[in-house]
Each structure stands twice: as structure tokens, then as C-alpha cells.
Short mmCIF file of C-alpha atoms and ligand atoms in Angstrom, two decimals:
data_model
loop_
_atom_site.label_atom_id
_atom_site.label_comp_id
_atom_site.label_asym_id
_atom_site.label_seq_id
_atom_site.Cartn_x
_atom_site.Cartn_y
_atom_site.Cartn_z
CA UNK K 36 -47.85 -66.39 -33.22
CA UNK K 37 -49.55 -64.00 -35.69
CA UNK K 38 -47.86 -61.13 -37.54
CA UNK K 39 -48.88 -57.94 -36.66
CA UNK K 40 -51.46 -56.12 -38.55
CA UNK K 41 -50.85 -52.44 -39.99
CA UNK K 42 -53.56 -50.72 -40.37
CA UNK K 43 -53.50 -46.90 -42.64
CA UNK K 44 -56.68 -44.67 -42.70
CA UNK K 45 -56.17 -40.60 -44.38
CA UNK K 46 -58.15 -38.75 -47.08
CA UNK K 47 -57.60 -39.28 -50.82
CA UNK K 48 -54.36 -38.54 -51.84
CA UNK K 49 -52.25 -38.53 -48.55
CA UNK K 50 -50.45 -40.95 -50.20
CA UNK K 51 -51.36 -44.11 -48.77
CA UNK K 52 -51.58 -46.52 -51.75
CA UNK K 53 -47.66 -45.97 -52.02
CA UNK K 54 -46.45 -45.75 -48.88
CA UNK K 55 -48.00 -48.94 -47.71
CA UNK K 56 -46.92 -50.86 -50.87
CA UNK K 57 -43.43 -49.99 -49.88
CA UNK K 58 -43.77 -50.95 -46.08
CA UNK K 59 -45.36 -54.21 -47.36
CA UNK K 60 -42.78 -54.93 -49.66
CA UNK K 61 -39.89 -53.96 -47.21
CA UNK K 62 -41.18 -56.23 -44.21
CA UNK K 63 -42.43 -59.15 -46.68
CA UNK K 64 -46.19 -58.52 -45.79
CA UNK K 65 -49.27 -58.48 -47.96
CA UNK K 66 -50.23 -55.07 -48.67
CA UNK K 67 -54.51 -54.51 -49.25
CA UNK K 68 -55.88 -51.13 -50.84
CA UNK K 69 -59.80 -51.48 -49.44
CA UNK K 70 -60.16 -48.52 -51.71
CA UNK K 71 -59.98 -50.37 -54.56
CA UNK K 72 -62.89 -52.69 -53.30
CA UNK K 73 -65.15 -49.93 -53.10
CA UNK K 74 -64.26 -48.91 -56.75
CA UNK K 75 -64.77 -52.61 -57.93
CA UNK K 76 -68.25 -52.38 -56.24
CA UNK K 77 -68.77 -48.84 -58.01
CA UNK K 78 -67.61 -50.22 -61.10
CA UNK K 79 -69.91 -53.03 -61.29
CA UNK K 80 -72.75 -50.63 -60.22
CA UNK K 81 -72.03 -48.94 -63.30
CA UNK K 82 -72.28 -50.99 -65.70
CA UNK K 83 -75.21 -52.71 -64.42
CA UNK K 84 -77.06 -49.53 -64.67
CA UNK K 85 -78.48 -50.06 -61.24
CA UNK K 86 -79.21 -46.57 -59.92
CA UNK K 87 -77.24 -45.15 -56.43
CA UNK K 88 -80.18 -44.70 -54.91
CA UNK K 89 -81.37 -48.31 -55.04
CA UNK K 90 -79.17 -49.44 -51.66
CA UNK K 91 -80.62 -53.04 -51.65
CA UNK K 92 -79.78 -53.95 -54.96
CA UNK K 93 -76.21 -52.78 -54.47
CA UNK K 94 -75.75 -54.32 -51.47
CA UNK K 95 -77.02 -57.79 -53.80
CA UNK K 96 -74.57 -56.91 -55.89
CA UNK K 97 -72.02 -56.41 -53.93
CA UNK K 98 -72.56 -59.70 -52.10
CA UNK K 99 -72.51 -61.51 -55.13
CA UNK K 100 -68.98 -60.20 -56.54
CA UNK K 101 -66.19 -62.48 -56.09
CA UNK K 102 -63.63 -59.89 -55.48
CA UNK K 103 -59.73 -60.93 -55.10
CA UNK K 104 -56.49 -59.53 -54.89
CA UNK K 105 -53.65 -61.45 -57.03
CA UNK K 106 -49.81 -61.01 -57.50
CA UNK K 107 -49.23 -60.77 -61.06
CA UNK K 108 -45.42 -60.01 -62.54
CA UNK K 109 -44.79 -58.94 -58.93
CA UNK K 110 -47.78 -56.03 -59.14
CA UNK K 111 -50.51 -56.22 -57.01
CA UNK K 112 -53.92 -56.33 -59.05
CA UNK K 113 -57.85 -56.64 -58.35
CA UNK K 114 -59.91 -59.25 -60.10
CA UNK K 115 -64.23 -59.08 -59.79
CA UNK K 116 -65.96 -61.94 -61.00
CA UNK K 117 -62.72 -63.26 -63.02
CA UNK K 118 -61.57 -59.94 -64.69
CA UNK K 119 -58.67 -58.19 -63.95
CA UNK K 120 -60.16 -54.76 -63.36
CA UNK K 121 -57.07 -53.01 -61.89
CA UNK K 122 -56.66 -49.91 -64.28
CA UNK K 123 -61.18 -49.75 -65.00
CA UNK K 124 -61.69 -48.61 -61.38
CA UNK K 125 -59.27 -45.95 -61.69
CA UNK K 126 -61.59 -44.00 -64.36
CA UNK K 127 -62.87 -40.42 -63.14
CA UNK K 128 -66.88 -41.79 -63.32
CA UNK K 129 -65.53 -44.84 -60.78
CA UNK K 130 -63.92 -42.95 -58.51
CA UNK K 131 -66.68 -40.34 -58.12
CA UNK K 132 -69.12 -43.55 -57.62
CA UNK K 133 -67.09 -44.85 -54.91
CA UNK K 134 -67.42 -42.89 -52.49
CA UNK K 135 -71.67 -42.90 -52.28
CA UNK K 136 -71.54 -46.83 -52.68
CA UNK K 137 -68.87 -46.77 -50.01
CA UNK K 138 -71.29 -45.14 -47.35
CA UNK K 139 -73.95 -47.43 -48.08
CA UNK K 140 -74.12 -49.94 -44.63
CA UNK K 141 -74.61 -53.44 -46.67
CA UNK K 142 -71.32 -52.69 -49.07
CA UNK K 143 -69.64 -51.91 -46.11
CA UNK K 144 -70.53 -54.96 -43.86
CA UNK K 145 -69.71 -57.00 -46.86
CA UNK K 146 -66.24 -55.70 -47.67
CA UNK K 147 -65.50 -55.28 -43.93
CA UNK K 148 -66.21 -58.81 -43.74
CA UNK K 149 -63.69 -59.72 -46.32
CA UNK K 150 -61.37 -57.63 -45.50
CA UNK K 151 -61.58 -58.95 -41.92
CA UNK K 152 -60.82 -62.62 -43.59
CA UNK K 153 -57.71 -61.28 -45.80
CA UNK K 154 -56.16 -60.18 -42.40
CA UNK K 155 -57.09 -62.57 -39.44
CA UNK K 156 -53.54 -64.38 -39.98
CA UNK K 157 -51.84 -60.75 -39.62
CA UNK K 158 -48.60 -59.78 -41.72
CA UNK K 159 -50.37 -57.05 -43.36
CA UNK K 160 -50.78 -53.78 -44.41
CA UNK K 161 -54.13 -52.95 -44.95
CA UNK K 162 -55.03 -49.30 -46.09
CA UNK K 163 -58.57 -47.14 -46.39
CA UNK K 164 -60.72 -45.21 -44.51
CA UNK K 165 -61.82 -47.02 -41.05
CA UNK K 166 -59.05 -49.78 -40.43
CA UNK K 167 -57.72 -48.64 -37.13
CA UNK K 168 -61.23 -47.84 -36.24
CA UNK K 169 -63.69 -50.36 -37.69
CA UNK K 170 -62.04 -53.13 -39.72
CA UNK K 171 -59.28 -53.69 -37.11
CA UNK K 172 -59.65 -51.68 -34.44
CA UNK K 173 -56.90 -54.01 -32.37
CA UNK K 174 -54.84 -53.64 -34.96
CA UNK K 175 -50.99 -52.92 -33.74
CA UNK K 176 -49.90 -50.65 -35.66
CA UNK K 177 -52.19 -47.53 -36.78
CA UNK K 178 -51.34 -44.66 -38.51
CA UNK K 179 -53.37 -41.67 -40.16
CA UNK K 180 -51.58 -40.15 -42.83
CA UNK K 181 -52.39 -36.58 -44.41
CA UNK K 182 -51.31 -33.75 -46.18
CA UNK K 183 -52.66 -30.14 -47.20
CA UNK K 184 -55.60 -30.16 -49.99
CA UNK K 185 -53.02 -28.62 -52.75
CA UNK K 186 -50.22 -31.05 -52.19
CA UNK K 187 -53.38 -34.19 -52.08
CA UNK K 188 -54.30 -32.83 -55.47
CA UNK K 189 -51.03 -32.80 -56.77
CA UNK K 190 -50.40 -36.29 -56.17
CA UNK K 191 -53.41 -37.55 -57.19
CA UNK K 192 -53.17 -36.02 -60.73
CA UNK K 193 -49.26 -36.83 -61.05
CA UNK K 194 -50.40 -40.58 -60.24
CA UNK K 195 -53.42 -40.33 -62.72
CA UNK K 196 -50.74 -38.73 -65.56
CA UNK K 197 -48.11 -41.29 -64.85
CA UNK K 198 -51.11 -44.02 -65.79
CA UNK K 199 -51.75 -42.59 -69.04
CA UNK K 200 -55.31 -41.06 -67.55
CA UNK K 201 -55.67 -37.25 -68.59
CA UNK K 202 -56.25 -35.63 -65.69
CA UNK K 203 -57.05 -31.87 -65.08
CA UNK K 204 -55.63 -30.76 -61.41
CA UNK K 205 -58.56 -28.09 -60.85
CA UNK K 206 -61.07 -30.75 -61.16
CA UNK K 207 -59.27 -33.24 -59.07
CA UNK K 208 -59.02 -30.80 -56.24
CA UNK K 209 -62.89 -30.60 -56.31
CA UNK K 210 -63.46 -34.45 -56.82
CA UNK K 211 -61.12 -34.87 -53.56
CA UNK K 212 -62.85 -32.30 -51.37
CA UNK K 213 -66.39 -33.55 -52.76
CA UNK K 214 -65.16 -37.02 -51.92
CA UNK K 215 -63.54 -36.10 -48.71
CA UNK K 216 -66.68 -34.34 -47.12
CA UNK K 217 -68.89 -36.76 -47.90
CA UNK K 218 -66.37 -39.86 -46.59
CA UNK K 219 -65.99 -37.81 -43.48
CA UNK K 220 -69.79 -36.73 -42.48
CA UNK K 221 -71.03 -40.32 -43.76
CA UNK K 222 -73.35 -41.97 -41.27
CA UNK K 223 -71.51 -45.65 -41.09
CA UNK K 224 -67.47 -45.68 -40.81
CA UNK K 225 -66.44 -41.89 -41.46
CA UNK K 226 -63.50 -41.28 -42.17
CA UNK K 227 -61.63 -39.91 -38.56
CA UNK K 228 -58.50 -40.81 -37.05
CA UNK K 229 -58.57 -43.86 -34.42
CA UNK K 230 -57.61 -42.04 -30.84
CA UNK K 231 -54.79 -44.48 -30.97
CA UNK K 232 -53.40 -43.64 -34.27
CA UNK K 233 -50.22 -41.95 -35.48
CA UNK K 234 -50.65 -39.11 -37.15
CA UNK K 235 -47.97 -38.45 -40.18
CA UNK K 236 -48.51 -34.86 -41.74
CA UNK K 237 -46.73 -36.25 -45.47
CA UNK K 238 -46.51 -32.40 -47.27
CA UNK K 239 -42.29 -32.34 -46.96
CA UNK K 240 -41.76 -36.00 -46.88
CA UNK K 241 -40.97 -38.49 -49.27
CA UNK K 242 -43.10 -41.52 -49.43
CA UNK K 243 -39.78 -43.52 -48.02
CA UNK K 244 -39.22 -41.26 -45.67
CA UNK K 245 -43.17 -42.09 -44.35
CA UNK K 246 -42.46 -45.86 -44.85
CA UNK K 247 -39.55 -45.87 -42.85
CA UNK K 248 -41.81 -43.84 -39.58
CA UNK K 249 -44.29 -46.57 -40.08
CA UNK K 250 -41.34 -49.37 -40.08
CA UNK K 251 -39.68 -47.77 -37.49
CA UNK K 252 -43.17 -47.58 -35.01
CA UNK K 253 -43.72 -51.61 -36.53
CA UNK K 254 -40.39 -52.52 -34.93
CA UNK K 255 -40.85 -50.42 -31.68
CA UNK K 256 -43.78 -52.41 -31.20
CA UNK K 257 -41.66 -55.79 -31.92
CA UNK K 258 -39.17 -54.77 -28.94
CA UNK K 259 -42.61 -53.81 -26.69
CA UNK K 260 -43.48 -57.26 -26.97
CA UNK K 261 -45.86 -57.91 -29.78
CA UNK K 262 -44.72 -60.87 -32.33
CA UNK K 263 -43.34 -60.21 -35.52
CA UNK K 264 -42.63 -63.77 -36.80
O1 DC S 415 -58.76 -44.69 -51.44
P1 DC S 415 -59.66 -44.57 -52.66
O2 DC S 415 -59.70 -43.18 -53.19
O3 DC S 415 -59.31 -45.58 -53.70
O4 DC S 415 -61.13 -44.94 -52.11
C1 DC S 415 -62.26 -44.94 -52.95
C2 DC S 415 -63.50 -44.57 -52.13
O5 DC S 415 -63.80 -45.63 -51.21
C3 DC S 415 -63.36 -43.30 -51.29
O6 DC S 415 -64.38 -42.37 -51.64
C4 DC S 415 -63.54 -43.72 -49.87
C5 DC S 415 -64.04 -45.12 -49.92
N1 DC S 415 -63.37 -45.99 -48.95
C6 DC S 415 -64.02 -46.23 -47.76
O7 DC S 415 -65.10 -45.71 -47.52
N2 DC S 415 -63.47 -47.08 -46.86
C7 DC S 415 -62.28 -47.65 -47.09
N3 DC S 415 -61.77 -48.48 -46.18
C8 DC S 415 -61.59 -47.39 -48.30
C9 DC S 415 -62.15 -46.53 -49.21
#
């Protein structure tokens, strides 16, 4: 029997990327940030020089990228087209890119379509912006995780610090409302909460303490009925 699938949507900086790395690692799943997809995709549109309004090409592009995830010294990293491009898609001019390639449709259908593949055999946690609702949307477990604009800011520039990237928390907190507005109004897959998620407000809890409510609603499921071998 497949392993269930856990799927975790929120807004930049609710603390996903962490939280689902440590329920991964706890029940011996494979953990997939989709997020980072979308940067590889902005990444590559970058360098190429292709402009954002030219949607075809992208979506060319992104068809053609052999994007994969690999386990290297125990660390989860990306790879596109061969190279290891886990710390370039974390740069300021990447992340702002992301989020207009991420609401063009063909990126999207592409890396929904992989990221349907990385999960079909379950024992996952995948996390983004439209698991529970488009990528998985029978997904067992779903949860939406957020937290207040100020403590989203703070955590994304303490992460960006402890990376070596200089990061300036005034300007964050406008890249993250920027990015969330336009991930939320977006024509294809907005960001929203599935009606069947959990919502976790994260401001006065500890990343652990948020793995352990998604561990504990993972096994609560297991005793329902749903397989967890
Ligand atoms: O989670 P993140 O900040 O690394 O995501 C980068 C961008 O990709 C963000 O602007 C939203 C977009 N994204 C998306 O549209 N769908 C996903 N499943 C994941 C991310």
C-alpha cells in the first residue's frame, strides 16, 4: 500500500522549508521544496536573458530543464541541467523572478507534472503554494501554515544571514508582500488554503513544535485507516 502524501501550502516565510524537512526526516519520508523549482526555472530565465514577458519561450525552457532533487552529505540539494544550483536560486534577483515565472500556466503544468511523478509512490512531504489544492488535491495530510508579515520577515532574513547572503529586513518585508500579492491574486494556482486543510498560525511556535502537529495529524490519520507502511 502507498505511503501517505503530506502536502504544505503558506506564504513565504511561514516557515515551511524547515518544518517539513524535519517531519520528513522524523517519519523517513522524502521531503520536496516546489519552491525551489520555480527558482531553478527563474534562474535559468535569467541567465538566458529571455525577457518575462515572452511566456512561450519560458515555458520551452522550462520543458527542456532536467531538474532533480539529490541527497548529498545527508542535505537535500537541486541540480538543473547537471549543476548543483542549490545556494544560486536563493539570490535576491531569483527570488523576485520566481514568483512572475511561477504564475505563468506552461511552467506550472510542467512542474506540476513532475512534481506529480516525484510523489505518485507517496511517503512524502511535498511543500509550496497549491499542493493540497492542485498538485495533490487527495493528498492525506494537508496543512496551511502562516504567521504575521513581521515575524515572515524575520525569518526569512535570519535564514538569508545564516547563509552568508546580506540581507536587509525592510526590503525583505516588501519582497514578501510584493511576492505574496501577486502569488495570491495570480490567475492559475493562487495561493489559498485547500477547504480541507489545517491551518497552523506558527508566530509562538517553534518549528518542532509545528512538526510534531503535522506528525501528530499524520498518525491520527494512520489509526483512521489510511496506510502508513
Ligand atoms: O517558497 P519559495 O519562496 O521558494 O517560492 C518561490 C516562488 O515560487 C514564490 O513566489 C511562489 C512560487 N511557488 C508557486 O507558485 N507554487 C509552488 N508550489 C511553490 C512556489
Amino acid at each position: 500500500m502507498r505511503k501517505p502524501i503530506i502536502a504544505i501550502d503558506g506564504p513565504a516565510g511561514a516557515g515551511k522549508s524547515t518544518v517539513a524537512r524535519i517531519v520528513a526526516e522524523r517519519l523517513g519520508y522524502i521531503y520536496i521544496d516546489t519552491g525551489a523549482m520555480y527558482r531553478a526555472v527563474a534562474l535559468a530565465v535569467l541567465r538566458s536573458g529571455i525577457s518575462i514577458s515572452e511566456h512561450a519561450k519560458i515555458t520551452a525552457l522550462a520543458k527542456a530543464l532536467d531538474l532533480r532533487f539529490e541527497k548529498v552529505d545527508n542535505e537535500q540539494r537541486l541540480f538543473s541541467d547537471g549543476e548543483d544550483v542549490t545556494e544560486a536560486i536563493r539570490t535576491p534577483e531569483a527570488t523576485r523572478l520566481s514568483s512572475p515565472v511561477s504564475a505563468i500556466r506552461g511552467v506550472r503544468n510542467r512542474l506540476v507534472e513532475l512534481q506529480r511523478k516525484m510523489g505518485e509512490c507517496g511517503g512524502i512531504v511535498m511543500e509550496g503554494r497549491d499542493i493540497g489544492t492542485v498538485v495533490f488535491p487527495n493528498a492525506e495530510i494537508k496543512v496551511f501554515l502562516t504567521a504575521s508579515a513581521e515575524e515572515r520577515a524575520r525569518r526569512r532574513t535570519e535564514e538569508l544571514r545564516q547563509k552568508g547572503i546580506e540581507a536587509d529586513m525592510s526590503r525583505i518585508a516588501a519582497d514578501i508582500a510584493e511576492r505574496d500579492l501577486r502569488d495570491s491574486s495570480r490567475v492559475h494556482a493562487p495561493l489559498k488554503q485547500a477547504p480541507d486543510a489545517v491551518l497552523i498560525e506558527t508566530d509562538n511556535m517553534t518549528a518542532e513544535q509545528v512538526a510534531d502537529a503535522i506528525i501528530e495529524l499524520h498518525n491520527a490519520r494512520a489509526i483512521e485507516g489510511c496506510s502508513t507502511q
